[in-house]
Tab-separated table of C-alpha atoms and ligand atoms in Angstrom:
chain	number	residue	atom	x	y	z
I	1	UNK	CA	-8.104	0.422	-20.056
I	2	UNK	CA	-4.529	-1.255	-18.594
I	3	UNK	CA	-4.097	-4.917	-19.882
I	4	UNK	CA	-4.742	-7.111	-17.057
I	5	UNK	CA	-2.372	-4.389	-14.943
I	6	UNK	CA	-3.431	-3.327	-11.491
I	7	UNK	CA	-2.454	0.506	-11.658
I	8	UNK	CA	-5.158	1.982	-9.531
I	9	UNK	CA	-8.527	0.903	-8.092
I	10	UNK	CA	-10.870	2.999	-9.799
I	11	UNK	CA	-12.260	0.257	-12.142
I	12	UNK	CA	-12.002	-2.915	-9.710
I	13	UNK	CA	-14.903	-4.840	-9.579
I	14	UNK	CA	-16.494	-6.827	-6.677
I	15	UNK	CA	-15.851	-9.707	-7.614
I	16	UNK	CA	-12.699	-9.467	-8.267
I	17	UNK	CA	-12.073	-8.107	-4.594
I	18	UNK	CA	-14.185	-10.563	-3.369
I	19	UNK	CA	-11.484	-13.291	-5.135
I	20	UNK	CA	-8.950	-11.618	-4.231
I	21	UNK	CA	-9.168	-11.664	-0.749
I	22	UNK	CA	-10.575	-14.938	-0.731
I	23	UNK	CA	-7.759	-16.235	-2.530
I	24	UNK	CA	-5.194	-14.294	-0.051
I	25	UNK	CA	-7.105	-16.295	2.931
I	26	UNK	CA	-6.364	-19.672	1.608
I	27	UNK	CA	-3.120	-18.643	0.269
I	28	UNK	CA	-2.190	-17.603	4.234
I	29	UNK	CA	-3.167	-21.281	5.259
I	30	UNK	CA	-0.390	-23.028	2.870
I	31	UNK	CA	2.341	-24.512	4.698
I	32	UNK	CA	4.403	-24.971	1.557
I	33	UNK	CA	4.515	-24.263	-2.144
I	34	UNK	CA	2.998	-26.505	-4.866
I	35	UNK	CA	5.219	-28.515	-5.916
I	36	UNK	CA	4.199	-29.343	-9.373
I	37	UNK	CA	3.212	-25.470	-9.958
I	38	UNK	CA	6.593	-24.500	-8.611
I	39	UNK	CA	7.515	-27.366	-10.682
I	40	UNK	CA	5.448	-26.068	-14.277
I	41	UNK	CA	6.955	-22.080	-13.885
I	42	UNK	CA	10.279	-23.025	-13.438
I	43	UNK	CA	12.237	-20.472	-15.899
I	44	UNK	CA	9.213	-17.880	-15.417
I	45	UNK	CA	10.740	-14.547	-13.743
I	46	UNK	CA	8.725	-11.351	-12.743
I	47	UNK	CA	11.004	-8.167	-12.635
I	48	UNK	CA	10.437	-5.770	-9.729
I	49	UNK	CA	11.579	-2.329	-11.083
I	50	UNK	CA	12.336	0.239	-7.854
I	51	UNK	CA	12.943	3.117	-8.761
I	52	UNK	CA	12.236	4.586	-5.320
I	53	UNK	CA	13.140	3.030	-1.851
I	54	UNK	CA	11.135	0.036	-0.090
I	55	UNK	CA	11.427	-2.620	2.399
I	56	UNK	CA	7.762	-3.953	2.929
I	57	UNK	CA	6.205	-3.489	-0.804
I	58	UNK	CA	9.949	-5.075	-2.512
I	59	UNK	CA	10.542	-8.006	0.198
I	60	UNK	CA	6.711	-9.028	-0.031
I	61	UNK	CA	6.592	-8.506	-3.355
I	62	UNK	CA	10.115	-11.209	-2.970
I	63	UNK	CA	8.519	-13.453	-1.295
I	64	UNK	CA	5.206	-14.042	-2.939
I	65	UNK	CA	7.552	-14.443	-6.075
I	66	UNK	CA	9.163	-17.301	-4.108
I	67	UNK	CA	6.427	-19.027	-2.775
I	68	UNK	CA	4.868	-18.966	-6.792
I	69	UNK	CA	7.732	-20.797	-8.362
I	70	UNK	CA	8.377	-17.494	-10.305
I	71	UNK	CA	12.086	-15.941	-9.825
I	72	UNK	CA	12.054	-12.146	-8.924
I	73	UNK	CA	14.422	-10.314	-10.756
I	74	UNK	CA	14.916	-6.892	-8.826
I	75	UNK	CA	16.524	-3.590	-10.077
I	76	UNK	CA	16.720	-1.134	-6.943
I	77	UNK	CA	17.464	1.951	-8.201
I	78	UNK	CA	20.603	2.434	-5.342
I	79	UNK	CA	22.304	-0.613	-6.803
I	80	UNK	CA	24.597	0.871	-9.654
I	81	UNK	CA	22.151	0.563	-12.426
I	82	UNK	CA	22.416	1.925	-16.173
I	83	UNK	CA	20.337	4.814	-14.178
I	84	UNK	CA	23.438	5.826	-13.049
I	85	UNK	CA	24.709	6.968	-16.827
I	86	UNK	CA	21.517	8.510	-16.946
I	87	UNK	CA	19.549	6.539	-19.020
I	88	UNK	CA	15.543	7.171	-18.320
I	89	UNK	CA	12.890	5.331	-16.008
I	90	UNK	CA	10.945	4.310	-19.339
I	91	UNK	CA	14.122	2.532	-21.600
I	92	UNK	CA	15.129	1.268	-18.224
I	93	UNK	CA	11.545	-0.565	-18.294
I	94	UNK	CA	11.586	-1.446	-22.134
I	95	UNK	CA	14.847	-2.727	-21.478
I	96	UNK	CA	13.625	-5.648	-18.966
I	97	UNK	CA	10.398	-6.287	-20.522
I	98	UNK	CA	12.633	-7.141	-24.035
I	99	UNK	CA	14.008	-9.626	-21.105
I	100	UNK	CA	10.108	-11.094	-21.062
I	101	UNK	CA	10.072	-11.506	-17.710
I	102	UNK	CA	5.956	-12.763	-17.050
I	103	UNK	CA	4.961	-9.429	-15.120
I	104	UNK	CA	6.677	-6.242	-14.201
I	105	UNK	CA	6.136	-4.669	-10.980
I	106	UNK	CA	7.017	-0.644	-10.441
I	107	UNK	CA	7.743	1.451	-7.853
I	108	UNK	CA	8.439	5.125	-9.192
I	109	UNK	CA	7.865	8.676	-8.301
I	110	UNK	CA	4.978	11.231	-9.985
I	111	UNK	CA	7.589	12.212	-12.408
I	112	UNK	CA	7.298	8.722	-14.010
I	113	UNK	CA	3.887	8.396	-15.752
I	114	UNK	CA	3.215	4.313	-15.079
I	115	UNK	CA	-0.534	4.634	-16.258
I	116	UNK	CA	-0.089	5.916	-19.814
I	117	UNK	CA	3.449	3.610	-19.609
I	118	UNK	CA	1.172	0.340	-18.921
I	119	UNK	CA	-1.215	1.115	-21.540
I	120	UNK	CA	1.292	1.080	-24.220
I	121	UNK	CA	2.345	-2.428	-22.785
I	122	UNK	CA	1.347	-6.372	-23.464
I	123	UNK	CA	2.959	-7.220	-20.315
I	124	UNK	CA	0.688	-7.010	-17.248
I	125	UNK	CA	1.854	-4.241	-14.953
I	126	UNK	CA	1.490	-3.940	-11.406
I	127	UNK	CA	1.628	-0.749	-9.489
I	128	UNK	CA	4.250	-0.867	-6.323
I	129	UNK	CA	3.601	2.569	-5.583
I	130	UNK	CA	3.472	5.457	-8.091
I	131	UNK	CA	4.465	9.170	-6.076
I	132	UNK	CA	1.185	10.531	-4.929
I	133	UNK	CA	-0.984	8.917	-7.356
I	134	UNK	CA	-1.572	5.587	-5.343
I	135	UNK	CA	-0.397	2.531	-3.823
I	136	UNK	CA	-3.329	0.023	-5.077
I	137	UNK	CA	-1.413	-3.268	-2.947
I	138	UNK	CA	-1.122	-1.380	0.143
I	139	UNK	CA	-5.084	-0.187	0.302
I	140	UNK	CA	-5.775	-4.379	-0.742
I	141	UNK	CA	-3.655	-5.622	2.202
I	142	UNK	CA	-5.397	-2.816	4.811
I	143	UNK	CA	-8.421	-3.966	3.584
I	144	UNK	CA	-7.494	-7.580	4.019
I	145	UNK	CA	-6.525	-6.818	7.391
I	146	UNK	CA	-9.689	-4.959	8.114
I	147	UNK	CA	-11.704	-7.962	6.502
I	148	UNK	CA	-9.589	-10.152	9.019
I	149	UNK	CA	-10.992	-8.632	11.747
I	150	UNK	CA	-15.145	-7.984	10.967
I	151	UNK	CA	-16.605	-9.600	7.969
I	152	UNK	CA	-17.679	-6.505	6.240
I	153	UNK	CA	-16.461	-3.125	5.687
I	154	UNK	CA	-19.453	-1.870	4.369
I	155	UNK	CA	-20.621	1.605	6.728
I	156	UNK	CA	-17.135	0.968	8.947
I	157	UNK	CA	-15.104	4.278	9.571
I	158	UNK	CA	-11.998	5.000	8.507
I	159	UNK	CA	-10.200	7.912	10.568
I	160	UNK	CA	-6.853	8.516	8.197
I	161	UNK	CA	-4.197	10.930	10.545
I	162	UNK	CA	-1.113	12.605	9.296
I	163	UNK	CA	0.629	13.629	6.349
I	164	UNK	CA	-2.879	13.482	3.999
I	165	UNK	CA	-2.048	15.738	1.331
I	166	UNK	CA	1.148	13.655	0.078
I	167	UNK	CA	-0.352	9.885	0.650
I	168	UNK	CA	-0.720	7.700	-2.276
I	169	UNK	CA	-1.813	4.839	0.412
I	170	UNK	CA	-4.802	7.890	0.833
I	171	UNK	CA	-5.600	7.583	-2.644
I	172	UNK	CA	-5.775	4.166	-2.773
I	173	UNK	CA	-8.034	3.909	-0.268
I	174	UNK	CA	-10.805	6.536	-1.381
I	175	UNK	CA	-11.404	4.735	-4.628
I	176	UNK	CA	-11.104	1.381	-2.903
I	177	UNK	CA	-13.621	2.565	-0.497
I	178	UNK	CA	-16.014	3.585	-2.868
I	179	UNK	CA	-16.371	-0.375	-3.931
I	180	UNK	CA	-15.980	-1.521	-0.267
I	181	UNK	CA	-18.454	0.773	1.116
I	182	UNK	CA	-16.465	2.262	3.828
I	183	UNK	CA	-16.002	5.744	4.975
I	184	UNK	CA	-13.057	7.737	5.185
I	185	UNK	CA	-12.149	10.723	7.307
I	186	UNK	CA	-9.575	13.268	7.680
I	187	UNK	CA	-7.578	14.546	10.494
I	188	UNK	CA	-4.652	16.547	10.753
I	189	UNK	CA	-2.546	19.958	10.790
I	190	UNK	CA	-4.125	21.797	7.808
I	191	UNK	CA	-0.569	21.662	6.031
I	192	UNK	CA	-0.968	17.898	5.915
I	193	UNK	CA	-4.952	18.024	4.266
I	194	UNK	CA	-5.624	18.176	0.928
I	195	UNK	CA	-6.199	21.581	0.015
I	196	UNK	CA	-9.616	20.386	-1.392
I	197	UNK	CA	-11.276	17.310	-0.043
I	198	UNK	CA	-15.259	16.186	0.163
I	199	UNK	CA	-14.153	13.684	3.009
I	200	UNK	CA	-15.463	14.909	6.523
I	201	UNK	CA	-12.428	16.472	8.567
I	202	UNK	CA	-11.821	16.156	12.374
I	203	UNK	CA	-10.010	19.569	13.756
I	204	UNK	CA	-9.487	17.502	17.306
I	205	UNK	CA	-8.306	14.050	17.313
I	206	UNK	CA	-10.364	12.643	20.168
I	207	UNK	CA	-13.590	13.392	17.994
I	208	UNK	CA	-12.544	11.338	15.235
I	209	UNK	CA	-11.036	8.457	17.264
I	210	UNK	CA	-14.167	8.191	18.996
I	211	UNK	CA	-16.014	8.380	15.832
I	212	UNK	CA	-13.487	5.925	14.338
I	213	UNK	CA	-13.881	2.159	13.155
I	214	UNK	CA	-10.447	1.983	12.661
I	215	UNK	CA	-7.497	4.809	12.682
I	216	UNK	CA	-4.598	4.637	10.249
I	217	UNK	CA	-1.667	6.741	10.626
I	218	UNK	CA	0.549	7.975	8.091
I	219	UNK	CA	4.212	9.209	8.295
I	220	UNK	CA	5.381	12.241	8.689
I	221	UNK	CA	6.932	12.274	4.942
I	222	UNK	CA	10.592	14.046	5.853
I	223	UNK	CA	11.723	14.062	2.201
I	224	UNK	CA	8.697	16.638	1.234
I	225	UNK	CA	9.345	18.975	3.599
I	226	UNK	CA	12.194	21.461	3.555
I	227	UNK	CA	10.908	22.938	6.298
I	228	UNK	CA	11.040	20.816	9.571
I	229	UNK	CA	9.189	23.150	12.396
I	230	UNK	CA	6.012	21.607	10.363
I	231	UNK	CA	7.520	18.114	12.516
I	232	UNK	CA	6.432	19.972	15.937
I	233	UNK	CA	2.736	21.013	14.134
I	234	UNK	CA	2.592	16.846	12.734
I	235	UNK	CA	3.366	16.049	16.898
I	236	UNK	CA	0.211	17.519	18.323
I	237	UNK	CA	-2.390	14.548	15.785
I	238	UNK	CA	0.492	11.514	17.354
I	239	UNK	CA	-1.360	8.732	18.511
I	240	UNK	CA	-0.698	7.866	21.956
I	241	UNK	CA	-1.733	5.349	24.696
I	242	UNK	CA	-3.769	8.611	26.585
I	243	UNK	CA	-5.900	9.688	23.575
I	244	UNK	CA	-6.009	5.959	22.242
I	245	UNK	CA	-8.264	5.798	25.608
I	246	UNK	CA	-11.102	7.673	22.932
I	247	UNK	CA	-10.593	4.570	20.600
I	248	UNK	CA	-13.145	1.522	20.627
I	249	UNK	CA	-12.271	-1.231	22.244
I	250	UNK	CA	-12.831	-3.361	18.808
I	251	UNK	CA	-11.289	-0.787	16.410
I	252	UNK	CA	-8.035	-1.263	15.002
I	253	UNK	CA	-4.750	0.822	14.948
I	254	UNK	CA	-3.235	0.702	11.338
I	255	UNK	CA	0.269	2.376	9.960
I	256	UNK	CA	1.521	1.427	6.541
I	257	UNK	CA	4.796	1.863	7.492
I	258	UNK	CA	7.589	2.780	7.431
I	259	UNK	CA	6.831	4.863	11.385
I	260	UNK	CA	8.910	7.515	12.284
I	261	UNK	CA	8.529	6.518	15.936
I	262	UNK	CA	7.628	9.785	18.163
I	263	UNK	CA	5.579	11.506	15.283
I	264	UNK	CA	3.149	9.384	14.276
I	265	UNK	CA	2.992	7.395	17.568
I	266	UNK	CA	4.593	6.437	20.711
I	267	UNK	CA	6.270	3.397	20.779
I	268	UNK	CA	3.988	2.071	23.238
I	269	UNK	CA	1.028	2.132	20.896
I	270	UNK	CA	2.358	-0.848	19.388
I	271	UNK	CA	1.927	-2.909	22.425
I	272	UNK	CA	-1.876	-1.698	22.089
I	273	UNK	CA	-3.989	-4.589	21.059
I	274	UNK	CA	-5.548	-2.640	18.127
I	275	UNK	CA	-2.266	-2.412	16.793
I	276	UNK	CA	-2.193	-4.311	13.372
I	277	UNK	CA	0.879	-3.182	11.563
I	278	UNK	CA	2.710	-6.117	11.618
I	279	UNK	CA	0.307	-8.258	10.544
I	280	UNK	CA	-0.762	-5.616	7.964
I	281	UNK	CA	2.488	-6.699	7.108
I	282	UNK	CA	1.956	-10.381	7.228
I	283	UNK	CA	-1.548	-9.956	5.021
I	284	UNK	CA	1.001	-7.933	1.995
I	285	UNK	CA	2.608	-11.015	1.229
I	286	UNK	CA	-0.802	-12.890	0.578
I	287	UNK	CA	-2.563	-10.329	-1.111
I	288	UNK	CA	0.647	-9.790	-3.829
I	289	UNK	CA	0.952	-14.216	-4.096
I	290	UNK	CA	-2.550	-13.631	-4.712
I	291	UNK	CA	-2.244	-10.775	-7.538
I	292	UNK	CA	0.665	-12.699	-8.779
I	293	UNK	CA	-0.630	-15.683	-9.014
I	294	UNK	CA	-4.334	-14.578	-10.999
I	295	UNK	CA	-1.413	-12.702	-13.207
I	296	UNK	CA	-0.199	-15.628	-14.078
I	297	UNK	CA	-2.889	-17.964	-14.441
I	298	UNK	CA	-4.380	-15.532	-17.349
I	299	UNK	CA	-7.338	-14.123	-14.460
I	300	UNK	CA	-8.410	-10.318	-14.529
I	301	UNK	CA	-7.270	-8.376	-11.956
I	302	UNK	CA	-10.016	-5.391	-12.392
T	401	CP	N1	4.133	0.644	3.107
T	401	CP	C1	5.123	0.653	2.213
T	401	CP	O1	4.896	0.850	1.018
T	401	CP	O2	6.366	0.432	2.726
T	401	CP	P1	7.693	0.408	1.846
T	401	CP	O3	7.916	1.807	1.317
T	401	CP	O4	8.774	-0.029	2.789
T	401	CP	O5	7.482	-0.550	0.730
C-alpha cells in the first residue's frame, strides 16, 4: 500500500478516523498556533500541486499549512507554469519533490494516475481530489460535520442528489461509509446515476428526503456536459424551501461546493437551518491541520 499517503479511503481504519476527528475537534478550539511547534518547523514547506481548479480544497489546504508552522508552496496550474511548455503532470511532481518539500498535496484529473504515482514515492502524498476517482478530505470534513451534529453515524441516511455518475466526493463517501456505518442513497435524472450502482435509488425526491438523515447535493458539473438541455432534466431533483418541507427537522442540508445557485438549490435553502455548507467549510480546514499535522509528526494516516 501508499506510504503514509491518504489517496482513498478504502483501507482507513477506525481508529485512525476516530483520531482524526478527534484531533480536528481540539484543533477547532485553538485560538492560536504553537509557538514553539511553529517555532521547531520553521524551514519545513508542503507543496500543493493543482493541476485542476479550487478555492475551498487549495485555501484550506493554505491555511492549515499556516496555522502548522509549515510554508505552503502552491503551483496552480493557471499560473504560467513549466506546464505551459508542455512538460507532464508526473516530472512536474518529481520536479518539486527533488525540492523536498515535507508532503505533497495533488489535485489532478483521471488522466493523471496519483495512486500508482504515490506508490512509487517516499514522500507522503495526499489526495486533493483525483477526477472521478475520489476526494478522500472532502468525505472526512462531511463526516466531521455530520459527527458535529449527532455523535454517531452508524445506521444514519445519506440521500446524495445530483450529478452522481461524475462525483469523486460520491466515491469518497461509499468507502468511507462502509467504516462509518452509514447508508447512502441515490437520487437523480438517470443521466446523472451511475450506470451500475447496489445503492438504493429514489425516482421522486420527496421519498428520499423523507427517508433522509441528511441530503447532500452535488453540482451540476457544466464542464462534462456538452450538451446543456440535460441542465433543465438536473432542475426538476433542485432542492428547494417547498420540498425541503419533506426533510426532518434534525437532518442536515450538505453541498460540497462550489453551487451553481438555481440547479442544485434555491438560494433560499441556505437560510434553511439544516444548511451546513459553510461550516462544512469551516470543519475542511481542521480536518486537513489535522492530516497535516499526523503527516508530520511520523503518525499513520490509514
Ligand atoms: N469542494 C471542493 O472540492 O471545492 P473546490 O473545488 O473549490 O476545492
Amino acid at each position: 500500500m501508499f506510504a503514509n499517503s491518504l489517496i482513498d479511503l478504502q483501507n482507513v481504519s477506525t481508529d485512525f478516523l476516530a483520531h482524526l476527528f478527534s484531533l480536528s475537534e481540539k484543533l477547532s478550539q485553538q485560538k492560536n498556533s504553537d509557538r514553539q511547534l511553529v517555532e521547531q518547523r520553521r524551514g519545513m514547506t508542503v507543496a500543493l500541486t493543482f493541476f485542476e481548479s479550487s478555492t475551498r480544497t487549495r485555501m484550506s489546504f493554505e491555511t492549515a499549512c499556516i496555522r502548522e508552522g509549515v510554508w505552503p508552496l502552491l503551483l496552480d496550474s493557471k499560473g504560467g507554469t513549466s506546464l505551459d511548455k508542455g512538460e507532464t503532470h508526473e516530472d512536474t511532481l518529481l520536479n518539486i519533490l527533488a525540492m523536498g518539500p515535507q508532503l505533497l498535496v495533488v489535485r489532478c484529473g483521471d488522466d493523471f494516475d496519483l495512486g500508482r504515482f504515490a506508490q512509487t514515492c517516499s514522500t507522503p502524498i495526499l489526495n486533493a481530489g483525483w477526477g472521478r476517482r475520489g476526494h478522500p478530505t472532502q468525505a472526512l470534513l462531511d463526516a466531521a460535520t455530520w459527527l458535529g451534529h449527532r455523535p454517531d453515524l452508524s445506521g444514519a441516511k445519506l440521500l446524495v442528489v445530483g450529478d452522481i455518475r461524475h462525483s469523486r466526493v460520491v466515491a469518497s463517501h461509499l468507502e468511507l461509509s462502509r467504516q462509518l456505518g452509514y447508508e447512502i442513497a441515490f437520487c437523480g435524472h438517470e443521466e446523472f446515476l451511475p450506470e451500475s450502482t447496489q445503492q438504493k435509488v429514489f425516482s421522486k425526491l420527496e421519498d428520499g428526503l423523507q427517508w433522509a438523515d441528511a441530503v447532500m447535493a452535488l453540482r451540476f458539473q457544466m464542464e462534462r456536459h456538452q450538451n446543456r438541455h440535460f441542465e433543465n432534466d438536473f432542475r426538476r431533483f433542485s432542492l428547494t424551501v417547498e420540498n425541503l418541507k419533506m426533510l426532518k427537522s434534525d437532518a442536515l442540508i450538505f453541498h460540497p461546493g462550489p453551487i451553481n445557485h438555481g440547479i442544485e438549490l434555491t438560494a433560499e435553502v441556505l437560510k434553511d437551518p439544516r444548511a451546513v455548507v459553510l461550516e462544512q467549510v469551516r470543519r475542511g480546514v481542521w480536518i486537513r491541520q489535522a492530516l497535516v499535522r499526523m503527516i508530520l509528526e511520523g503518525e499513520t494516516v490509514s
